[in-house]
Tab-separated table of C-alpha atoms and ligand atoms in Angstrom:
chain	number	residue	atom	x	y	z
E	365	UNK	CA	17.899	13.008	-9.227
E	366	UNK	CA	15.093	15.436	-10.144
E	367	UNK	CA	11.753	15.409	-8.317
E	368	UNK	CA	10.096	14.203	-11.509
E	369	UNK	CA	12.582	11.333	-11.876
E	370	UNK	CA	11.747	10.254	-8.328
E	371	UNK	CA	8.045	10.194	-9.225
E	372	UNK	CA	8.826	8.255	-12.413
E	373	UNK	CA	10.508	5.637	-10.173
E	374	UNK	CA	7.349	5.569	-8.075
E	375	UNK	CA	5.158	5.081	-11.170
E	376	UNK	CA	7.431	2.256	-12.376
E	377	UNK	CA	7.180	0.683	-8.913
E	378	UNK	CA	3.366	0.862	-8.948
E	379	UNK	CA	3.114	-0.414	-12.526
E	380	UNK	CA	5.256	-3.410	-11.505
E	381	UNK	CA	2.986	-4.018	-8.490
E	382	UNK	CA	-0.610	-4.798	-9.556
E	383	UNK	CA	-1.405	-6.500	-6.236
E	384	UNK	CA	-0.076	-6.358	-2.634
E	385	UNK	CA	1.790	-9.641	-3.279
E	386	UNK	CA	3.511	-8.068	-6.278
E	387	UNK	CA	4.240	-4.889	-4.277
E	388	UNK	CA	6.165	-6.944	-1.718
E	389	UNK	CA	8.016	-8.842	-4.478
E	390	UNK	CA	8.975	-5.528	-6.132
E	391	UNK	CA	10.274	-4.166	-2.819
E	392	UNK	CA	12.132	-7.414	-2.214
E	393	UNK	CA	14.002	-6.956	-5.507
E	394	UNK	CA	15.051	-3.426	-4.471
E	395	UNK	CA	16.219	-4.699	-1.063
E	396	UNK	CA	18.203	-7.591	-2.551
E	397	UNK	CA	19.983	-5.194	-4.927
E	398	UNK	CA	20.921	-3.095	-1.885
E	399	UNK	CA	22.526	-6.121	-0.140
E	400	UNK	CA	19.663	-6.858	2.247
E	401	UNK	CA	19.365	-10.479	3.410
E	402	UNK	CA	16.039	-12.283	3.650
E	403	UNK	CA	15.242	-13.799	7.061
E	404	UNK	CA	12.674	-16.490	7.700
E	405	UNK	CA	10.406	-16.357	10.750
E	406	UNK	CA	10.792	-20.136	11.105
E	407	UNK	CA	14.599	-19.975	11.440
E	408	UNK	CA	16.738	-18.499	14.208
E	409	UNK	CA	18.220	-15.091	13.499
E	410	UNK	CA	21.876	-14.018	13.811
E	411	UNK	CA	22.017	-10.287	13.267
E	412	UNK	CA	25.214	-8.290	12.851
E	413	UNK	CA	25.503	-4.600	13.755
E	414	UNK	CA	25.249	-2.678	10.487
E	415	UNK	CA	23.496	-5.679	8.903
E	416	UNK	CA	20.573	-5.182	6.494
E	417	UNK	CA	17.677	-7.626	6.642
E	418	UNK	CA	14.059	-8.105	5.707
E	419	UNK	CA	11.327	-10.534	6.590
E	420	UNK	CA	8.113	-11.250	4.686
E	421	UNK	CA	4.936	-12.571	6.285
E	422	UNK	CA	2.577	-14.459	3.987
E	423	UNK	CA	3.832	-12.760	0.802
E	424	UNK	CA	2.107	-9.380	1.202
E	425	UNK	CA	3.508	-7.763	4.370
E	426	UNK	CA	7.196	-6.932	4.661
E	427	UNK	CA	9.478	-5.502	7.328
E	428	UNK	CA	12.932	-4.353	6.237
E	429	UNK	CA	15.437	-3.200	8.832
E	430	UNK	CA	18.998	-2.103	9.397
E	431	UNK	CA	20.605	-3.046	12.708
E	432	UNK	CA	22.332	0.081	13.988
E	433	UNK	CA	25.609	-0.111	15.900
E	434	UNK	CA	24.352	2.398	18.480
E	435	UNK	CA	22.912	1.143	21.787
E	436	UNK	CA	19.370	-0.037	20.936
E	437	UNK	CA	17.874	0.627	24.429
E	438	UNK	CA	19.038	4.235	24.151
E	439	UNK	CA	18.478	5.016	20.469
E	440	UNK	CA	15.317	2.915	19.991
E	441	UNK	CA	13.809	1.869	16.667
E	442	UNK	CA	13.084	4.460	13.998
E	443	UNK	CA	10.068	3.041	12.213
E	444	UNK	CA	8.236	4.028	9.041
E	445	UNK	CA	4.868	2.276	8.715
E	446	UNK	CA	2.588	2.118	5.664
E	447	UNK	CA	0.279	-0.322	3.894
E	448	UNK	CA	0.677	-2.431	0.754
E	449	UNK	CA	-3.010	-2.998	-0.080
E	450	UNK	CA	-5.475	-0.782	-1.916
E	451	UNK	CA	-9.259	-1.043	-2.080
E	452	UNK	CA	-10.709	-2.647	-5.163
E	453	UNK	CA	-12.185	-5.849	-6.568
E	454	UNK	CA	-11.080	-9.421	-5.850
E	455	UNK	CA	-11.962	-12.446	-7.995
E	456	UNK	CA	-14.414	-14.883	-6.359
E	457	UNK	CA	-13.500	-18.594	-5.904
E	458	UNK	CA	-15.874	-19.802	-8.641
E	459	UNK	CA	-14.673	-17.002	-10.848
E	460	UNK	CA	-16.487	-17.411	-14.144
E	461	UNK	CA	-20.187	-17.807	-14.669
E	462	UNK	CA	-22.496	-17.703	-17.618
E	463	UNK	CA	-25.027	-14.939	-18.199
E	464	UNK	CA	-26.984	-15.301	-21.449
E	465	UNK	CA	-24.407	-15.649	-24.204
E	466	UNK	CA	-21.651	-14.148	-22.084
E	467	UNK	CA	-19.156	-15.195	-19.439
E	468	UNK	CA	-18.696	-12.885	-16.496
E	469	UNK	CA	-16.080	-12.811	-13.732
E	470	UNK	CA	-17.585	-12.648	-10.250
E	471	UNK	CA	-15.911	-10.169	-7.916
E	472	UNK	CA	-15.989	-9.304	-4.245
E	473	UNK	CA	-15.462	-5.732	-3.070
E	474	UNK	CA	-12.227	-5.390	-1.050
E	475	UNK	CA	-12.274	-2.401	1.335
E	476	UNK	CA	-13.950	0.821	0.216
E	477	UNK	CA	-13.209	1.611	-3.451
E	478	UNK	CA	-15.127	4.240	-5.460
E	479	UNK	CA	-16.868	1.603	-7.545
E	480	UNK	CA	-17.987	3.918	-10.352
E	481	UNK	CA	-14.319	4.548	-11.237
E	482	UNK	CA	-13.928	0.872	-12.230
E	483	UNK	CA	-16.280	1.299	-15.198
E	484	UNK	CA	-14.882	1.604	-18.740
E	485	UNK	CA	-11.280	0.906	-17.697
E	486	UNK	CA	-8.801	-1.535	-19.217
E	487	UNK	CA	-8.895	-4.043	-16.368
E	488	UNK	CA	-7.016	-7.258	-15.823
E	489	UNK	CA	-6.026	-9.331	-12.800
E	490	UNK	CA	-2.958	-10.386	-10.839
E	491	UNK	CA	-2.181	-12.082	-7.553
E	492	UNK	CA	-0.900	-15.371	-6.235
E	493	UNK	CA	-1.679	-19.016	-6.922
E	494	UNK	CA	-1.107	-21.925	-4.539
E	495	UNK	CA	-0.342	-25.272	-6.127
E	496	UNK	CA	1.038	-28.701	-5.305
E	497	UNK	CA	4.588	-29.111	-6.531
E	498	UNK	CA	5.940	-32.292	-8.081
E	499	UNK	CA	7.520	-33.070	-4.687
E	500	UNK	CA	4.052	-32.875	-3.103
E	501	UNK	CA	4.632	-29.567	-1.269
E	502	UNK	CA	2.189	-26.640	-1.330
E	503	UNK	CA	3.965	-23.807	-3.120
E	504	UNK	CA	2.883	-20.337	-4.164
E	505	UNK	CA	3.734	-18.247	-7.168
E	506	UNK	CA	2.756	-14.824	-8.431
E	507	UNK	CA	0.607	-14.503	-11.507
E	508	UNK	CA	-0.122	-11.466	-13.639
E	509	UNK	CA	-2.061	-11.014	-16.855
E	510	UNK	CA	-0.492	-8.079	-18.704
E	511	UNK	CA	-3.173	-7.617	-21.347
E	512	UNK	CA	-6.594	-6.209	-20.516
E	513	UNK	CA	-8.952	-9.178	-20.021
E	514	UNK	CA	-11.843	-7.653	-18.133
E	515	UNK	CA	-14.191	-4.685	-18.381
E	516	UNK	CA	-17.164	-3.145	-16.644
E	517	UNK	CA	-18.948	-1.235	-19.446
E	518	UNK	CA	-21.201	1.567	-18.279
E	519	UNK	CA	-24.885	1.447	-19.036
E	520	UNK	CA	-25.616	3.812	-21.940
E	521	UNK	CA	-27.155	7.101	-20.868
E	522	UNK	CA	-30.264	6.164	-22.891
E	523	UNK	CA	-30.992	3.488	-20.276
E	524	UNK	CA	-29.757	5.487	-17.295
E	525	UNK	CA	-31.102	8.975	-17.956
E	526	UNK	CA	-30.516	10.291	-14.422
E	527	UNK	CA	-26.882	9.182	-14.139
E	528	UNK	CA	-25.545	12.750	-14.234
E	529	UNK	CA	-28.062	13.943	-11.651
E	530	UNK	CA	-27.967	10.979	-9.305
E	531	UNK	CA	-24.498	9.539	-9.871
E	532	UNK	CA	-23.613	5.998	-10.901
E	533	UNK	CA	-24.912	3.495	-8.359
E	534	UNK	CA	-23.859	-0.136	-8.781
E	535	UNK	CA	-25.429	-3.100	-7.042
E	536	UNK	CA	-22.401	-4.986	-5.702
E	537	UNK	CA	-23.827	-8.443	-6.354
E	538	UNK	CA	-25.608	-8.027	-9.668
E	539	UNK	CA	-23.980	-5.092	-11.455
E	540	UNK	CA	-20.277	-5.502	-10.638
E	541	UNK	CA	-19.368	-8.802	-12.365
E	542	UNK	CA	-16.808	-8.058	-15.068
E	543	UNK	CA	-17.351	-9.021	-18.699
E	544	UNK	CA	-14.782	-11.560	-19.842
E	545	UNK	CA	-15.816	-13.534	-22.960
E	546	UNK	CA	-18.586	-14.848	-25.137
E	547	UNK	CA	-19.666	-18.141	-23.610
E	548	UNK	CA	-18.623	-21.374	-25.246
E	549	UNK	CA	-20.600	-24.607	-25.242
E	550	UNK	CA	-17.462	-26.751	-25.206
E	551	UNK	CA	-15.948	-25.584	-21.936
E	552	UNK	CA	-17.302	-25.328	-18.408
E	553	UNK	CA	-16.550	-21.904	-16.849
E	554	UNK	CA	-14.430	-23.323	-13.987
E	555	UNK	CA	-12.373	-25.380	-16.447
E	556	UNK	CA	-11.856	-22.351	-18.668
E	557	UNK	CA	-10.661	-20.284	-15.718
E	558	UNK	CA	-8.140	-22.854	-14.469
E	559	UNK	CA	-6.819	-23.257	-18.019
E	560	UNK	CA	-6.396	-19.500	-18.177
E	561	UNK	CA	-4.485	-19.524	-14.879
E	562	UNK	CA	-2.165	-22.380	-15.812
E	563	UNK	CA	-1.443	-20.784	-19.186
E	564	UNK	CA	0.241	-18.012	-17.206
E	565	UNK	CA	1.836	-20.104	-14.442
E	566	UNK	CA	3.522	-22.953	-16.322
E	567	UNK	CA	1.619	-25.422	-14.115
E	568	UNK	CA	-0.627	-28.328	-14.868
E	569	UNK	CA	-4.339	-27.737	-14.250
E	570	UNK	CA	-4.455	-30.528	-11.648
E	571	UNK	CA	-1.661	-28.858	-9.618
E	572	UNK	CA	-3.598	-25.606	-9.034
E	573	UNK	CA	-5.365	-25.567	-5.667
E	574	UNK	CA	-6.341	-22.003	-4.720
E	575	UNK	CA	-5.690	-18.349	-5.490
E	576	UNK	CA	-6.113	-14.743	-4.404
E	577	UNK	CA	-6.468	-12.386	-7.360
E	578	UNK	CA	-6.765	-8.638	-7.503
E	579	UNK	CA	-8.412	-6.697	-10.344
E	580	UNK	CA	-6.066	-3.970	-11.574
E	581	UNK	CA	-5.977	-1.226	-14.179
E	582	UNK	CA	-3.493	-1.963	-16.980
E	583	UNK	CA	-3.090	1.740	-17.805
E	584	UNK	CA	0.313	2.938	-16.670
E	585	UNK	CA	0.985	5.967	-14.493
E	586	UNK	CA	1.367	9.383	-16.172
E	587	UNK	CA	2.131	13.040	-15.518
E	588	UNK	CA	-0.431	15.769	-16.178
E	589	UNK	CA	-1.017	19.516	-15.707
E	590	UNK	CA	0.284	22.665	-17.435
E	591	UNK	CA	3.826	22.071	-16.143
E	592	UNK	CA	3.343	18.297	-15.727
E	593	UNK	CA	3.366	19.076	-12.004
E	594	UNK	CA	0.802	16.385	-11.148
E	595	UNK	CA	0.845	12.642	-11.627
E	596	UNK	CA	-1.719	9.873	-11.695
E	597	UNK	CA	-1.757	6.106	-11.221
E	598	UNK	CA	-3.682	3.447	-9.328
E	599	UNK	CA	-2.815	2.532	-5.706
E	600	UNK	CA	-1.121	5.836	-4.783
E	601	UNK	CA	-2.858	5.143	-1.460
E	602	UNK	CA	-0.620	3.711	-0.192
E	603	UNK	CA	2.148	2.475	-2.475
E	604	UNK	CA	3.396	6.075	-2.741
E	605	UNK	CA	4.178	5.983	0.994
E	606	UNK	CA	5.782	2.514	0.780
E	607	UNK	CA	7.986	3.730	-2.075
E	608	UNK	CA	8.971	6.903	-0.181
E	609	UNK	CA	9.827	4.873	2.948
E	610	UNK	CA	11.861	2.354	1.013
E	611	UNK	CA	13.729	5.143	-0.850
E	612	UNK	CA	14.621	6.731	2.502
E	613	UNK	CA	15.772	3.384	3.918
E	614	UNK	CA	18.010	2.689	0.924
E	615	UNK	CA	19.664	6.110	1.168
E	616	UNK	CA	23.319	5.496	2.127
E	617	UNK	CA	23.557	8.352	4.652
E	618	UNK	CA	20.549	6.955	6.543
E	619	UNK	CA	22.158	3.504	6.494
E	620	UNK	CA	25.323	4.946	8.037
E	621	UNK	CA	23.579	6.817	10.860
E	622	UNK	CA	24.126	4.026	13.403
E	623	UNK	CA	20.384	4.023	14.137
E	624	UNK	CA	18.220	0.915	13.958
E	625	UNK	CA	15.921	1.679	11.014
E	626	UNK	CA	12.710	-0.167	10.254
E	627	UNK	CA	10.263	-0.025	7.342
E	628	UNK	CA	7.068	-1.969	8.122
E	629	UNK	CA	4.565	-2.282	5.271
E	630	UNK	CA	1.370	-4.192	5.997
E	631	UNK	CA	-1.394	-5.785	3.994
E	632	UNK	CA	-5.063	-5.617	5.093
E	633	UNK	CA	-5.151	-1.965	6.205
E	634	UNK	CA	-8.136	-1.314	3.968
E	635	UNK	CA	-10.152	-4.021	5.740
E	636	UNK	CA	-9.261	-3.182	9.343
E	637	UNK	CA	-5.745	-4.682	9.772
E	638	UNK	CA	-6.907	-7.605	11.923
E	639	UNK	CA	-5.000	-10.572	10.466
E	640	UNK	CA	-1.713	-12.422	10.962
E	641	UNK	CA	0.030	-10.004	8.663
E	642	UNK	CA	-2.065	-6.885	9.305
E	643	UNK	CA	-0.822	-3.932	11.352
E	644	UNK	CA	-3.074	-5.045	14.219
E	645	UNK	CA	-1.426	-8.485	14.233
E	646	UNK	CA	1.839	-9.624	15.794
E	647	UNK	CA	4.186	-9.075	12.840
E	648	UNK	CA	5.781	-5.811	13.966
E	649	UNK	CA	5.933	-6.641	17.732
E	650	UNK	CA	7.395	-10.073	16.906
E	651	UNK	CA	10.010	-8.611	14.580
E	652	UNK	CA	11.089	-5.811	16.938
E	653	UNK	CA	11.368	-8.275	19.811
E	654	UNK	CA	13.414	-10.698	17.731
E	655	UNK	CA	15.809	-7.908	16.742
E	656	UNK	CA	16.253	-7.177	20.469
E	657	UNK	CA	16.721	-10.877	21.321
E	658	UNK	CA	19.274	-11.307	18.532
E	659	UNK	CA	21.187	-8.393	20.059
E	660	UNK	CA	21.010	-10.123	23.479
E	661	UNK	CA	18.855	-7.441	25.099
E	662	UNK	CA	17.132	-8.227	28.396
E	663	UNK	CA	13.369	-7.649	28.607
E	664	UNK	CA	13.816	-4.348	30.413
E	665	UNK	CA	16.238	-3.117	27.767
E	666	UNK	CA	13.797	-4.125	25.032
E	667	UNK	CA	11.089	-2.077	26.777
E	668	UNK	CA	13.541	0.838	27.058
E	669	UNK	CA	14.200	0.536	23.323
E	670	UNK	CA	10.452	0.733	22.622
E	671	UNK	CA	10.113	3.745	24.925
E	672	UNK	CA	12.906	5.466	22.983
E	673	UNK	CA	11.387	4.609	19.604
E	674	UNK	CA	9.363	6.662	17.155
E	675	UNK	CA	7.071	5.744	14.294
E	676	UNK	CA	6.081	7.729	11.243
E	677	UNK	CA	2.706	6.306	10.248
E	678	UNK	CA	2.573	7.327	6.608
E	679	UNK	CA	-0.630	7.264	4.593
E	680	UNK	CA	-2.037	9.611	1.988
E	681	UNK	CA	-4.045	12.754	2.864
E	682	UNK	CA	-6.996	14.530	1.207
E	683	UNK	CA	-5.871	17.411	-1.039
E	684	UNK	CA	-8.252	20.327	-1.529
E	685	UNK	CA	-10.313	19.938	-4.703
E	686	UNK	CA	-11.724	23.398	-5.546
E	687	UNK	CA	-14.855	21.974	-7.228
E	688	UNK	CA	-16.049	20.571	-3.892
E	689	UNK	CA	-15.298	23.284	-1.291
E	690	UNK	CA	-18.020	22.174	1.130
E	691	UNK	CA	-16.338	18.797	1.618
E	692	UNK	CA	-13.353	20.396	3.367
E	693	UNK	CA	-12.723	22.041	6.709
E	694	UNK	CA	-12.325	25.636	5.549
E	695	UNK	CA	-9.389	26.461	7.841
E	696	UNK	CA	-7.477	23.227	7.195
E	697	UNK	CA	-7.284	22.942	3.436
E	698	UNK	CA	-4.147	21.110	2.328
E	699	UNK	CA	-2.795	21.265	-1.208
E	700	UNK	CA	-0.708	19.046	-3.459
E	701	UNK	CA	2.880	20.239	-4.009
E	702	UNK	CA	2.875	22.056	-0.646
E	703	UNK	CA	4.666	19.421	1.412
E	704	UNK	CA	3.805	16.569	3.787
E	705	UNK	CA	0.562	16.790	5.724
E	706	UNK	CA	0.433	16.222	9.492
E	707	UNK	CA	-2.941	14.640	10.313
E	708	UNK	CA	-4.574	15.621	13.579
E	709	UNK	CA	-7.661	14.229	15.268
E	710	UNK	CA	-8.561	14.732	18.928
E	711	UNK	CA	-10.541	11.470	18.921
E	712	UNK	CA	-7.343	9.508	18.124
E	713	UNK	CA	-8.322	8.384	14.666
E	714	UNK	CA	-4.742	9.535	13.975
E	715	UNK	CA	-1.854	8.829	16.351
E	716	UNK	CA	-0.403	12.354	16.219
E	717	UNK	CA	-0.181	14.393	19.414
E	718	UNK	CA	1.464	17.736	20.034
E	719	UNK	CA	4.921	16.320	20.882
E	720	UNK	CA	5.136	13.936	17.906
E	721	UNK	CA	3.695	16.708	15.720
E	722	UNK	CA	6.435	19.105	16.880
E	723	UNK	CA	9.110	16.454	16.291
E	724	UNK	CA	7.900	15.908	12.724
E	725	UNK	CA	7.835	19.675	12.144
E	726	UNK	CA	11.456	19.894	13.290
E	727	UNK	CA	12.528	17.159	10.800
E	728	UNK	CA	10.728	19.094	8.038
E	729	UNK	CA	12.536	22.279	9.033
E	730	UNK	CA	15.860	20.433	9.077
E	731	UNK	CA	15.138	19.013	5.611
E	732	UNK	CA	13.998	22.434	4.367
E	733	UNK	CA	10.635	20.950	3.427
E	734	UNK	CA	7.284	22.774	3.866
E	735	UNK	CA	4.534	21.055	5.839
E	736	UNK	CA	0.761	21.422	6.275
E	737	UNK	CA	-1.731	20.487	8.973
E	738	UNK	CA	-4.977	18.673	8.316
E	739	UNK	CA	-8.142	18.378	10.340
E	740	UNK	CA	-11.235	16.660	8.909
E	741	UNK	CA	-14.610	18.450	8.844
E	742	UNK	CA	-16.118	18.067	12.320
E	743	UNK	CA	-19.486	16.956	10.917
E	744	UNK	CA	-18.069	14.096	8.764
E	745	UNK	CA	-16.544	10.903	10.264
E	746	UNK	CA	-12.763	10.869	9.937
E	747	UNK	CA	-10.824	7.931	8.400
E	748	UNK	CA	-8.051	6.211	10.315
E	749	UNK	CA	-4.647	4.602	9.688
E	750	UNK	CA	-2.327	1.954	11.087
E	751	UNK	CA	-0.868	4.648	13.411
E	752	UNK	CA	-3.184	4.426	16.448
E	753	UNK	CA	-3.258	0.608	16.655
E	754	UNK	CA	0.483	0.064	16.231
E	755	UNK	CA	1.528	2.782	18.638
E	756	UNK	CA	-1.059	1.556	21.187
E	757	UNK	CA	0.173	-2.037	20.942
E	758	UNK	CA	3.873	-1.159	21.260
E	759	UNK	CA	3.809	1.974	23.391
E	760	UNK	CA	5.744	3.833	20.708
E	761	UNK	CA	5.290	7.544	20.109
E	762	UNK	CA	3.910	8.104	16.629
E	763	UNK	CA	2.769	10.777	14.204
E	764	UNK	CA	0.362	10.361	11.297
E	765	UNK	CA	1.557	12.064	8.148
E	766	UNK	CA	1.147	11.675	4.396
E	767	UNK	CA	1.196	13.448	1.089
E	768	UNK	CA	-1.909	15.171	-0.213
E	769	UNK	CA	-3.739	13.484	-3.077
E	770	UNK	CA	-7.006	13.648	-4.983
E	771	UNK	CA	-9.612	10.928	-5.499
E	772	UNK	CA	-8.533	8.601	-2.682
E	773	UNK	CA	-9.837	5.064	-3.385
E	774	UNK	CA	-10.524	5.785	-7.057
E	775	UNK	CA	-8.807	3.341	-9.421
E	776	UNK	CA	-7.026	6.402	-10.862
E	777	UNK	CA	-5.724	8.689	-8.097
E	778	UNK	CA	-3.656	11.878	-8.480
E	779	UNK	CA	-1.008	13.749	-6.496
E	780	UNK	CA	1.708	16.426	-6.809
E	781	UNK	CA	5.222	15.826	-8.161
E	782	UNK	CA	7.074	17.923	-5.541
E	783	UNK	CA	5.600	16.099	-2.549
E	784	UNK	CA	7.184	12.725	-3.178
E	785	UNK	CA	10.728	14.112	-2.972
E	786	UNK	CA	9.706	16.242	0.039
E	787	UNK	CA	8.483	13.175	1.897
E	788	UNK	CA	11.622	11.172	1.139
E	789	UNK	CA	13.793	14.079	2.377
E	790	UNK	CA	11.921	14.320	5.709
E	791	UNK	CA	12.065	10.554	6.186
E	792	UNK	CA	15.829	10.653	5.637
E	793	UNK	CA	16.121	13.342	8.329
E	794	UNK	CA	14.046	11.211	10.696
E	795	UNK	CA	16.219	8.135	10.052
E	796	UNK	CA	19.420	10.112	10.629
E	797	UNK	CA	18.148	11.869	13.768
E	798	UNK	CA	20.808	11.671	16.473
E	799	UNK	CA	18.681	12.713	19.480
L	497	LIG	ZN1	-4.325	4.413	2.984
């Protein structure tokens, strides 16, 4: 498959995944077609060597794994970690409200999006709805509105004369609500909204109880550049890393390595990861321990397995944008299409250290893939990832890596076509590693 075809698969994956709940459902489909079996955390687990399994926690975090036939205490777990959520706007509980002759959709800011990028885009919303079934149980289903229903029109320059000098500043409470409809005298806003929801869910209005809904951009991903060597879509941070990890896991040679392979993709990274299903919660430790228990390992052997494990914490990196040279550390510019980026930070905002860094470099060399090293400007606070918290909790050696991209946390991010295939190739090397 060409590098571009791999990116087209990524764009199709993102376009099918307008919310973290949809991202997990899309990955679940790929796993089921590759003969993975779904496990439930409420049931007991019987795991066979060579078996392929996955477990979902609360619909938006997923851990897929292959039980290797090699000795787990000696070979450890080979883990790829990433996150399923992206910063953006979430619909408020009382979603619709009237403003003059118009109905607006109230939104809450989730994580740290670049808000100005949400203006003048073809927005809609998707997520999950909880309802009471006919049998009286609380059930959940995904919902997605395909057509563009929402918009945040910019203020005309005639009323915002300094916008090009001062940038677009939006008050999060008063200036972010999304325009939805002309108001109608016949219907109350809440009634209108639940009718809209049930029209999409095949439910009765009285069954609907609650929802979590993400605002998304209906524009599909695309290639751009003189040679079409770049691509753009929403949520590249971090669905690009989830897709790369999953592609590596589903590669047959990795599956046959005899290693115990794990892909752990968490929700809530953009808001600090502290939740039942976040990377700072118990999902990964619980799952690793249950794999060990199902293989009849004693506690000491489980701890040995952890000590022999390794995690690639994969999240996107900041590509050099030549229009803004002062934003970058001049000696650590990283570029798109130049290979995976190893992220380094002495203050442990990234989990990489010299040994894990060297190990990642050796997998790149083995895969014949170039790599780059990134250090943030010393006078600007550095972001972080799920790497430090997960490796601290489990005592697992880890490295923070990711592909370079532009416009992180914009609703329309960009990256380089070559890097996606590079990352998958290195991940495959890591999964197959026999040391
Ligand atoms: Zn990220």
